[in-house]
Coordinates of C-alpha atoms and ligand atoms in Angstrom, one line a residue:
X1 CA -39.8 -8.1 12.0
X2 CA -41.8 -10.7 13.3
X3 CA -43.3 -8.5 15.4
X4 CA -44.8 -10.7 18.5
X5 CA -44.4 -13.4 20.6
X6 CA -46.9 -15.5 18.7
X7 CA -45.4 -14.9 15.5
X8 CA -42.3 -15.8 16.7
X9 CA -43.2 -18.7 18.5
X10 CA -45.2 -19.7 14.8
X11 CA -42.4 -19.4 13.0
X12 CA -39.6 -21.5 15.6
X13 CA -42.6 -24.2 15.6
X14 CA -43.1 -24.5 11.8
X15 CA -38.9 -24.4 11.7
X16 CA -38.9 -27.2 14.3
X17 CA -41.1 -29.4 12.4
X18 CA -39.4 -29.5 9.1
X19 CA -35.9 -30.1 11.2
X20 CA -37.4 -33.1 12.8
X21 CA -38.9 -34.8 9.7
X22 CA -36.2 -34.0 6.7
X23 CA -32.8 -35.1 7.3
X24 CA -31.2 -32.1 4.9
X25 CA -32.4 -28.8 5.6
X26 CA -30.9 -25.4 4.3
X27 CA -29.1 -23.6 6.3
X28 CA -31.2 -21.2 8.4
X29 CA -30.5 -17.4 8.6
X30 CA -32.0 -14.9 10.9
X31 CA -31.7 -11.4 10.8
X32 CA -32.8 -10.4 13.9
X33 CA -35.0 -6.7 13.2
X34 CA -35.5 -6.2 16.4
X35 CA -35.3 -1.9 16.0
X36 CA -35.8 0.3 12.8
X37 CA -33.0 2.5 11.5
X38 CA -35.5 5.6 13.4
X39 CA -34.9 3.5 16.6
X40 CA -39.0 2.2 16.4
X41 CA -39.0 -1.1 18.5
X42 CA -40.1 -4.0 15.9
X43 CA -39.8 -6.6 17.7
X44 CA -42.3 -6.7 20.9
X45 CA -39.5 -7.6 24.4
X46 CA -40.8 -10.9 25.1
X47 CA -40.9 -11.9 21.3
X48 CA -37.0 -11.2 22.1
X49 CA -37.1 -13.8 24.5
X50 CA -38.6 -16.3 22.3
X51 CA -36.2 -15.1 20.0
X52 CA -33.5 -15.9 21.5
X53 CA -34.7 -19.0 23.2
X54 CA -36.5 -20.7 20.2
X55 CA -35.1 -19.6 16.6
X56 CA -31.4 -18.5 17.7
X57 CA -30.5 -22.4 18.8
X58 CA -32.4 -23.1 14.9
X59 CA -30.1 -21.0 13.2
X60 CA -26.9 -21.7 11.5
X61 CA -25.9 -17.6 11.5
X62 CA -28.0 -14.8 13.0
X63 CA -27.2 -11.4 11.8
X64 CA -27.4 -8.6 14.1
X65 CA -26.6 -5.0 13.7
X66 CA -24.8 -3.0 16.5
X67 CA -28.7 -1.9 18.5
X68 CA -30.2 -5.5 17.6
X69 CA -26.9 -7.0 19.3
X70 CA -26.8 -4.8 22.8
X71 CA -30.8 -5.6 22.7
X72 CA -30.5 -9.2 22.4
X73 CA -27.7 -9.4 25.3
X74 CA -29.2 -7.1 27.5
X75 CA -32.2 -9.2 27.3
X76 CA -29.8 -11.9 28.3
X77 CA -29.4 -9.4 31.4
X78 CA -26.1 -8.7 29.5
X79 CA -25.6 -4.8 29.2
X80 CA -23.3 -4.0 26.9
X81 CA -22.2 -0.7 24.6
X82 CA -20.5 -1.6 21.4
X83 CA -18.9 1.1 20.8
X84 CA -15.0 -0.4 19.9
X85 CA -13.5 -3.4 17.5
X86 CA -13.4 -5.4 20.6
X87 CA -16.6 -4.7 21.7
X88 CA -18.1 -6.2 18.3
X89 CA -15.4 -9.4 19.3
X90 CA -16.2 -9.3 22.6
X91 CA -20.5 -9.2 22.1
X92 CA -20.3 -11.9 19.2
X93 CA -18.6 -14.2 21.2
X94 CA -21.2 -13.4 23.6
X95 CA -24.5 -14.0 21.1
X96 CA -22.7 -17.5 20.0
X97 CA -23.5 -18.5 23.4
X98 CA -26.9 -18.2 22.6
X99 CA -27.1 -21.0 20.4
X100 CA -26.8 -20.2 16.7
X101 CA -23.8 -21.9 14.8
X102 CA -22.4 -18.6 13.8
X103 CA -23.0 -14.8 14.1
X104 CA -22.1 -12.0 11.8
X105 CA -22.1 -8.7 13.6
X106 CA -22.3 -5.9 11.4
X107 CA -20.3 -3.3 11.7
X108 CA -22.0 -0.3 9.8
X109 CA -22.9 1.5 13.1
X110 CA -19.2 1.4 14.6
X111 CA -16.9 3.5 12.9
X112 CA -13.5 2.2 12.2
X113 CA -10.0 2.9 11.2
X114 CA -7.1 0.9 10.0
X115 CA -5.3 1.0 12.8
X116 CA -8.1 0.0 15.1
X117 CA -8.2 -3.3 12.9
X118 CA -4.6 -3.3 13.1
X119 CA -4.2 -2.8 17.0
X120 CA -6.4 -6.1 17.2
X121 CA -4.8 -8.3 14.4
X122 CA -1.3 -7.8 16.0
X123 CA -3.2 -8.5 19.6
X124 CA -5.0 -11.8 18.5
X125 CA -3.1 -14.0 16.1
X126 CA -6.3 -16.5 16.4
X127 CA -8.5 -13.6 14.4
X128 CA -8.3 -13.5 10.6
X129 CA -9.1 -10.4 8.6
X130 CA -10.2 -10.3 5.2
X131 CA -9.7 -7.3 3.5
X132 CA -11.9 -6.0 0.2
X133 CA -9.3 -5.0 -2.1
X134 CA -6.7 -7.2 -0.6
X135 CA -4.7 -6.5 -3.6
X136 CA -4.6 -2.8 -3.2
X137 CA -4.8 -2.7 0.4
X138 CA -1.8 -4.8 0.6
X139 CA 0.4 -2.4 -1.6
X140 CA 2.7 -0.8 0.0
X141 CA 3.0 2.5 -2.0
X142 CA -0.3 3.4 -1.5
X143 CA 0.2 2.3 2.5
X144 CA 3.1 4.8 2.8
X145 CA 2.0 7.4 0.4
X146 CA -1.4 7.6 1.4
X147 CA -0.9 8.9 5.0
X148 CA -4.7 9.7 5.7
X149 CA -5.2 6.1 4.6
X150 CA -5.1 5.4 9.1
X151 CA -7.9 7.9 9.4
X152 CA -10.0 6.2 6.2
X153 CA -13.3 4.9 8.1
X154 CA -14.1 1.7 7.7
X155 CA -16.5 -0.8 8.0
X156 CA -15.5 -4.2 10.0
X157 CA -18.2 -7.2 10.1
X158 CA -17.6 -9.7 12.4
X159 CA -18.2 -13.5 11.9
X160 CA -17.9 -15.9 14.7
X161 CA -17.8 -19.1 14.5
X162 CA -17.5 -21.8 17.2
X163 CA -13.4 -21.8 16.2
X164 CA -12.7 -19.2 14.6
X165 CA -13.3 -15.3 14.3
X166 CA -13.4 -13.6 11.2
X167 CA -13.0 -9.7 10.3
X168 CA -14.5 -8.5 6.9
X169 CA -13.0 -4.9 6.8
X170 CA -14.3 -2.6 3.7
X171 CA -14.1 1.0 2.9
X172 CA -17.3 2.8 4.0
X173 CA -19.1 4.2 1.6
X174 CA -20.9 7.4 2.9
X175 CA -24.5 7.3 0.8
X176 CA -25.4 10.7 1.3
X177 CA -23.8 13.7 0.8
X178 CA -24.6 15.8 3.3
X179 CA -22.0 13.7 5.5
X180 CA -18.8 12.2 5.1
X181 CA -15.9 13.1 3.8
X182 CA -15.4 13.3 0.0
X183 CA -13.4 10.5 -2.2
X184 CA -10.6 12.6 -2.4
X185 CA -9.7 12.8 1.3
X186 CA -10.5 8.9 1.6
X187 CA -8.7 8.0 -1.6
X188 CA -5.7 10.5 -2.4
X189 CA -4.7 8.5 -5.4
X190 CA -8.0 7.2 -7.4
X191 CA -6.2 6.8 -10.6
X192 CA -3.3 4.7 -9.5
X193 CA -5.9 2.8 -7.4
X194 CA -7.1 2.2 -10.9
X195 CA -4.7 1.7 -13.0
X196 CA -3.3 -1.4 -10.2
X197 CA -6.8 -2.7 -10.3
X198 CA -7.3 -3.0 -14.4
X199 CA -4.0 -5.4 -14.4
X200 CA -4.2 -7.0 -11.6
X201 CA -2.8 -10.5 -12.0
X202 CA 0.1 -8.9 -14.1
X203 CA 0.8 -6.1 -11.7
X204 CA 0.8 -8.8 -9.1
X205 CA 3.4 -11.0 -11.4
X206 CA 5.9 -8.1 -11.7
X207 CA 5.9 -6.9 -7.9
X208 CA 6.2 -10.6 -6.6
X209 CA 8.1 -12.3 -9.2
X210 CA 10.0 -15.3 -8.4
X211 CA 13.4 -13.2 -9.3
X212 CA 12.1 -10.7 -6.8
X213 CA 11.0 -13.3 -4.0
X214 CA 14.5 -15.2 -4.7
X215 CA 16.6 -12.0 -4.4
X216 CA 14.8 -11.3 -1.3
X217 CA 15.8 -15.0 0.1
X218 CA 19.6 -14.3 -0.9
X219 CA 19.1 -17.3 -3.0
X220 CA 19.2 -15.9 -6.2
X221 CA 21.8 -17.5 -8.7
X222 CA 24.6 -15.2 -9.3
X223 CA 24.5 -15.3 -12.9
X224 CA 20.8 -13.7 -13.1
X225 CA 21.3 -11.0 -11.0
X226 CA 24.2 -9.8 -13.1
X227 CA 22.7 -10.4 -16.3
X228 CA 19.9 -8.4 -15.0
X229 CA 21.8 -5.1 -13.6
X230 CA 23.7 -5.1 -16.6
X231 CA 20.8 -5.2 -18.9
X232 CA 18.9 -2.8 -16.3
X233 CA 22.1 0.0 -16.9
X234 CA 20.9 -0.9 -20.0
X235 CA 17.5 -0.1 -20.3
X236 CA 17.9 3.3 -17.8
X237 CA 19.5 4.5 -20.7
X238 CA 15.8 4.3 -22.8
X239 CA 14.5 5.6 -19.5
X240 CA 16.2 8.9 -18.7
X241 CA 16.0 9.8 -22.4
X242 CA 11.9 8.9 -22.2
X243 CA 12.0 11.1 -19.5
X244 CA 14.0 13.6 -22.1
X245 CA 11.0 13.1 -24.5
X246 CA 8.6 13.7 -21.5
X247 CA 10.8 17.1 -20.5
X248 CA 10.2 18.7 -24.6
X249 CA 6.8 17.6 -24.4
X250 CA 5.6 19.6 -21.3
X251 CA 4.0 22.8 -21.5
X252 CA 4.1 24.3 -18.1
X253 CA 7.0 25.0 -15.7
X254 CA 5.8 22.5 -12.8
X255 CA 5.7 20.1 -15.6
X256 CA 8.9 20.5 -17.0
X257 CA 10.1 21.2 -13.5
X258 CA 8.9 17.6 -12.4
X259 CA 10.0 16.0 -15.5
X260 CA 13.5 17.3 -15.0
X261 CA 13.7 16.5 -11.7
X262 CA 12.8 12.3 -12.0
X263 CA 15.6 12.9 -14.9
X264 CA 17.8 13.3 -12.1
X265 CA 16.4 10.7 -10.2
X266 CA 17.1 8.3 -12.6
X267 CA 20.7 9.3 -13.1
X268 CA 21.1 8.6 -9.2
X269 CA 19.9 5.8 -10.1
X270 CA 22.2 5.0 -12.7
X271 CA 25.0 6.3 -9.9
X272 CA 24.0 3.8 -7.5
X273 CA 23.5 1.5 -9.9
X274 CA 27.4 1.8 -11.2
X275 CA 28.9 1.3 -7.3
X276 CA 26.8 -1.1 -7.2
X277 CA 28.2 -2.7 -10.3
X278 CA 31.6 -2.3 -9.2
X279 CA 31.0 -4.3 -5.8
X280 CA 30.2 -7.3 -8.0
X281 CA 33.2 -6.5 -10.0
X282 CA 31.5 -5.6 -13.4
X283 CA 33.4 -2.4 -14.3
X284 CA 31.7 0.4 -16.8
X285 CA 33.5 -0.9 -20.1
X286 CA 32.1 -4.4 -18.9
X287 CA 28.7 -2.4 -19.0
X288 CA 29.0 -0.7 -22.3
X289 CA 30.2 -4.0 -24.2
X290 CA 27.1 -5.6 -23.0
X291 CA 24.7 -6.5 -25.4
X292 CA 21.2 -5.8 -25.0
X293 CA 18.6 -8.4 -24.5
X294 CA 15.7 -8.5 -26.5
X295 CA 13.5 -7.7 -23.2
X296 CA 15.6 -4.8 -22.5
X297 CA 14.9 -3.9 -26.4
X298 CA 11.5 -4.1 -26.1
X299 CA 10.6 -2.7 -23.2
X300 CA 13.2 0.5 -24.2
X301 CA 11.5 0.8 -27.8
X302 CA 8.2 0.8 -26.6
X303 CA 8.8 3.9 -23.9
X304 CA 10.1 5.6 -26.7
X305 CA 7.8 4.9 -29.2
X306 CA 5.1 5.6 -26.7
X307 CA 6.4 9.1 -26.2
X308 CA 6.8 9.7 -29.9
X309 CA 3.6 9.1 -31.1
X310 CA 1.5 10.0 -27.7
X311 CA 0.7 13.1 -25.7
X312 CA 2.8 13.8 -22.6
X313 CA -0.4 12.2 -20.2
X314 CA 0.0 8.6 -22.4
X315 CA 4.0 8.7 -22.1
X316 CA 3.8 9.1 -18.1
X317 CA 1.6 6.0 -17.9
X318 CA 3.9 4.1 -20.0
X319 CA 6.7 5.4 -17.3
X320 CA 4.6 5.1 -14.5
X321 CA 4.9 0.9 -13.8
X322 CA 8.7 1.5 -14.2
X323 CA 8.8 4.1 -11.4
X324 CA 5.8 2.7 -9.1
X325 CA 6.4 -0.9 -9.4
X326 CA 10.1 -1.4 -7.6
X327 CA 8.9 1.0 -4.8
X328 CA 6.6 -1.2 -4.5
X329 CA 9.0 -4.2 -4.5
X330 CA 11.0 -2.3 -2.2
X331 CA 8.7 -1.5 0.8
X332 CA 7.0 -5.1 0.5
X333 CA 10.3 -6.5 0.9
X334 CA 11.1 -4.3 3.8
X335 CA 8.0 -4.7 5.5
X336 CA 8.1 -8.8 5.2
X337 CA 11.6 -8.8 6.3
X338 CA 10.1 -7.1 9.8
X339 CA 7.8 -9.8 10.4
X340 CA 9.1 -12.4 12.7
X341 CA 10.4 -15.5 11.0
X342 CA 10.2 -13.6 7.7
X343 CA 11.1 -15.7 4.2
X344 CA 13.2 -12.2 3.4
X345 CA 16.1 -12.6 4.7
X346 CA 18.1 -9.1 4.9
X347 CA 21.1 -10.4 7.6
X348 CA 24.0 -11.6 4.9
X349 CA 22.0 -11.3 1.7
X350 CA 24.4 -10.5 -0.8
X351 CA 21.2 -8.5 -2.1
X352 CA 20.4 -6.1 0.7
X353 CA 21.5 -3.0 -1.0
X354 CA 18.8 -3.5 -3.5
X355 CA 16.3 -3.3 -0.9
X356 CA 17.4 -0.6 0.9
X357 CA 17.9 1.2 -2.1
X358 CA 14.8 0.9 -3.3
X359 CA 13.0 1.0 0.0
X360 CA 15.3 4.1 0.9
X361 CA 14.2 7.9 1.3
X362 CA 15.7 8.8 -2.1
X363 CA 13.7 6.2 -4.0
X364 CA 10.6 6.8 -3.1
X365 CA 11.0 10.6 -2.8
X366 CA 10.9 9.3 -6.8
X367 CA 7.4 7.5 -6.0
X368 CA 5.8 10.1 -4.2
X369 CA 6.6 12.8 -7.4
X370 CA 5.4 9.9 -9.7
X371 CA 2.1 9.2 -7.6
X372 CA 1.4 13.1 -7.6
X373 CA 2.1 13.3 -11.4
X374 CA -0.2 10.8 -12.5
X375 CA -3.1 11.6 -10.2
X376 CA -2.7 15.5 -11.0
X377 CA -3.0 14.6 -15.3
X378 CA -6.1 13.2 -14.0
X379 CA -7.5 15.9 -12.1
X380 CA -5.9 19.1 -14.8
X381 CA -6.9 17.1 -17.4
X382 CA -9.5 14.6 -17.1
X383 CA -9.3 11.5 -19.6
X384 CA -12.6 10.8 -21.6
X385 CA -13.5 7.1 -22.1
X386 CA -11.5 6.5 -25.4
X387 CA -7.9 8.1 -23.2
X388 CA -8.7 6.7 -20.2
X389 CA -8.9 2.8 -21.9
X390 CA -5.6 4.0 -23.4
X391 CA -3.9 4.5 -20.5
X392 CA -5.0 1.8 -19.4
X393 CA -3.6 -0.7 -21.8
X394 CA -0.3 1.2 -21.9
X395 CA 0.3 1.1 -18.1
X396 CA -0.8 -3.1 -18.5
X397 CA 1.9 -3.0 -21.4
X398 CA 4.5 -1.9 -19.4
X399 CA 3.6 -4.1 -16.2
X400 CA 3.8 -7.6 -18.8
X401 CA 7.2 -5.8 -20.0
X402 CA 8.7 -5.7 -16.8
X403 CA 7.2 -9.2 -16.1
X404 CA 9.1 -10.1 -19.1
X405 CA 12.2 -7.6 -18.0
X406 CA 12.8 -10.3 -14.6
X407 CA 12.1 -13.4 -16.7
X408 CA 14.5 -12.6 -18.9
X409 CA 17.2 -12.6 -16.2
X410 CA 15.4 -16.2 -14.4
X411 CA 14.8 -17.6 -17.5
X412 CA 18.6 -17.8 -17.9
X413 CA 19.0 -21.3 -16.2
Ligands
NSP501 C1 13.3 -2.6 -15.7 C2 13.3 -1.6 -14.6 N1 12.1 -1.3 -14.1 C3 12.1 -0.4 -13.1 C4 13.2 0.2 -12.5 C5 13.1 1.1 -11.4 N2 13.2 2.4 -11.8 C6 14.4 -0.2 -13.1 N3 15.5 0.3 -12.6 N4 14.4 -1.1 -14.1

């Protein structure tokens, strides 16, 4: 907003003075305003030029806007419309040449999706993209769940610098509402969103545990893979029956109906889980003589307990990491194993079936009914402050207790 040429030229002047008498200046920033949001020209055309040829060569980053960017080019005699992902790639690269260290274009006029971010990451390996969220944009079960999450709009800075390009990609936050869509259709599952988010590091312990990241490697000792399907027949046995619990606790049909049906789930599971067994030569009596681990205890008591002293709502959080968390395992696995040179190995991994069967159709058919239970409590139901920090610190309960479940079976050695 400097507004003229002399103005402009003042300022580059006074800039050029300190750089040639102090040997450690700040960094210097320039937000080129060359245009208000109304589209009112700020910055007089030839106090563009000077601009451009006295303070961007000054500046460490300069930080145009979509309509600052196609003016400063096009003054440049550069006429460009940045309308895509790699226009923004394209024009940055283009307002580095004009002398500044770095340049963050900022992306809120271009409207983005996922998959336009995407389409460019898989294009250009030399271009990194940070994503807000990583955690929960990297889960997998909220990727494959949340179909609409490739039409969520987005908003994608771009930094370049001399080496490198960088993509900051956030959700965009419509502030008004007379336009947008609402958070439901750009965030079908707010609650598991943040339930994830309140245990982070633990959720992140569970879903990429070392057992996990071994089994996934084929590399995992023999010894704690069996100890942990036996003690897993084991605990399935606390899970159907909280399920049971869940079942006499519902009060409407849909309820009952859904609680009954992950009952059945988890006996497939239990089916699965006894062929599965049998291929690594553990027969059922093997299974019934085994004694329980205090892990498998714990975490069995606790569902239990949780259901008998709680209202239906608190019992499916305590089921929900459980359910949630080895779809998650399951789809992360399946989606590293794609990438080229992946550390999953699936070819001759006496553990594949795990990952297909928890990455399978029938699996998360389970998810999807779990991630529609939990979000629908919220919405028939809503929590006040006092349930909502309960279910909170049940579902991070259950998280560390499946954390504990897998160390249990590493810890072995
Ligand atoms: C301990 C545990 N957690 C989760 C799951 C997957 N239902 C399981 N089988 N066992």
């Amino acid at each position: 907003m400097l507004f003229d040429a002399a103005n402009t030229r003042a300022v580059a002047r006074t800039l050029k003075s300190h750089y040639a008498n102090a040997s450690d200046i700040p960094p210097l920033v320039v937000d080129p305003v060359c245009v208000s949001t109304s589209g009112h020209t700020l910055l007089a055309p030839d106090a563009v030029q000077v601009l451009i040829d006295e303070l961007c060569p000054l500046a460490t980053l300069i930080t145009p806007n979509k309509v600052e960017a196609e003016l400063l080019l096009s003054q440049k005699g550069v006429s460009v419309q940045i309308t895509s992902l790699e226009d923004m790639i394209s024009a940055s690269e283009k307002l580095l040449a004009l002398g500044s260290k770095a340049v963050l274009l900022k992306g809120g006029h271009v409207e983005l999706t996922l998959a336009d971010v995407e389409k460019v990451a898989a294009a250009r390996i030399d271009i990194t993209v940070v994503r807000e969220e990583l955690l929960l944009e990297n889960m997998e079960i909220l990727k494959v769940h949340e179909k609409d999450l490739e039409s969520r709009l987005l908003v994608v800075d771009v930094l370049r610098e001399a080496e490198s390009t960088t993509l900051f990609v956030s959700p965009r936050i419509e502030s008004t509402s007379t336009h947008g869509t609402g958070p439901t259709a750009t965030n079908p599952h707010p609650l598991t969103r943040i339930l994830i988010k309140s245990a982070a590091k633990t959720w992140k312990d569970y879903v990429e545990h070392d057992f996990v990241k071994q089994l996934a490697q084929g590399t995992l000792p023999r010894e704690c893979f069996l100890h942990f399907i036996k003690q897993d027949y084991l605990y399935l046995k606390y899970y159907a029956r909280a399920y049971g619990l869940l079942v006499a606790k519902s009060s409407t049909y849909s309820s009952i109906q859904s609680a009954t049906q992950t009952i059945v789930n988890v006996i497939n599971e239990v089916a699965t889980h006894k062929a599965f067994c049998a291929q690594w030569g553990i027969t059922e009596a093997d299974l019934a003589a085994t004694p329980e681990s205090p892990s498998t205890t714990a975490y069995g008591a606790y569902l239990l307990d949780t259901g008998l002293q709680g209202d239906s709502a608190k019992l499916i959080m305590a089921l929900a990491a459980c359910l949630l968390g080895y779809g998650e395992v399951g789809l992360w696995l399946k989606k590293e194993a794609a990438k080229p040179g992946s550390w999953v190995k699936l070819e001759g991994n006496v553990y594949l079936r795990w990952i297909e069967d928890y990455s399978g159709e029938v699996y998360q058919g389970a998810v999807k009914l779990g991630l529609e239970t939990i979000e629908t409590l919220a919405v028939e139901d809503p929590p006040n402050a006092h349930r909502f920090k309960e279910w909170c610190t049940v579902w991070e309960k259950c998280t560390r207790l499946e954390r504990g479940f897998w160390d249990a079976s590493l810890n072995l050695l």
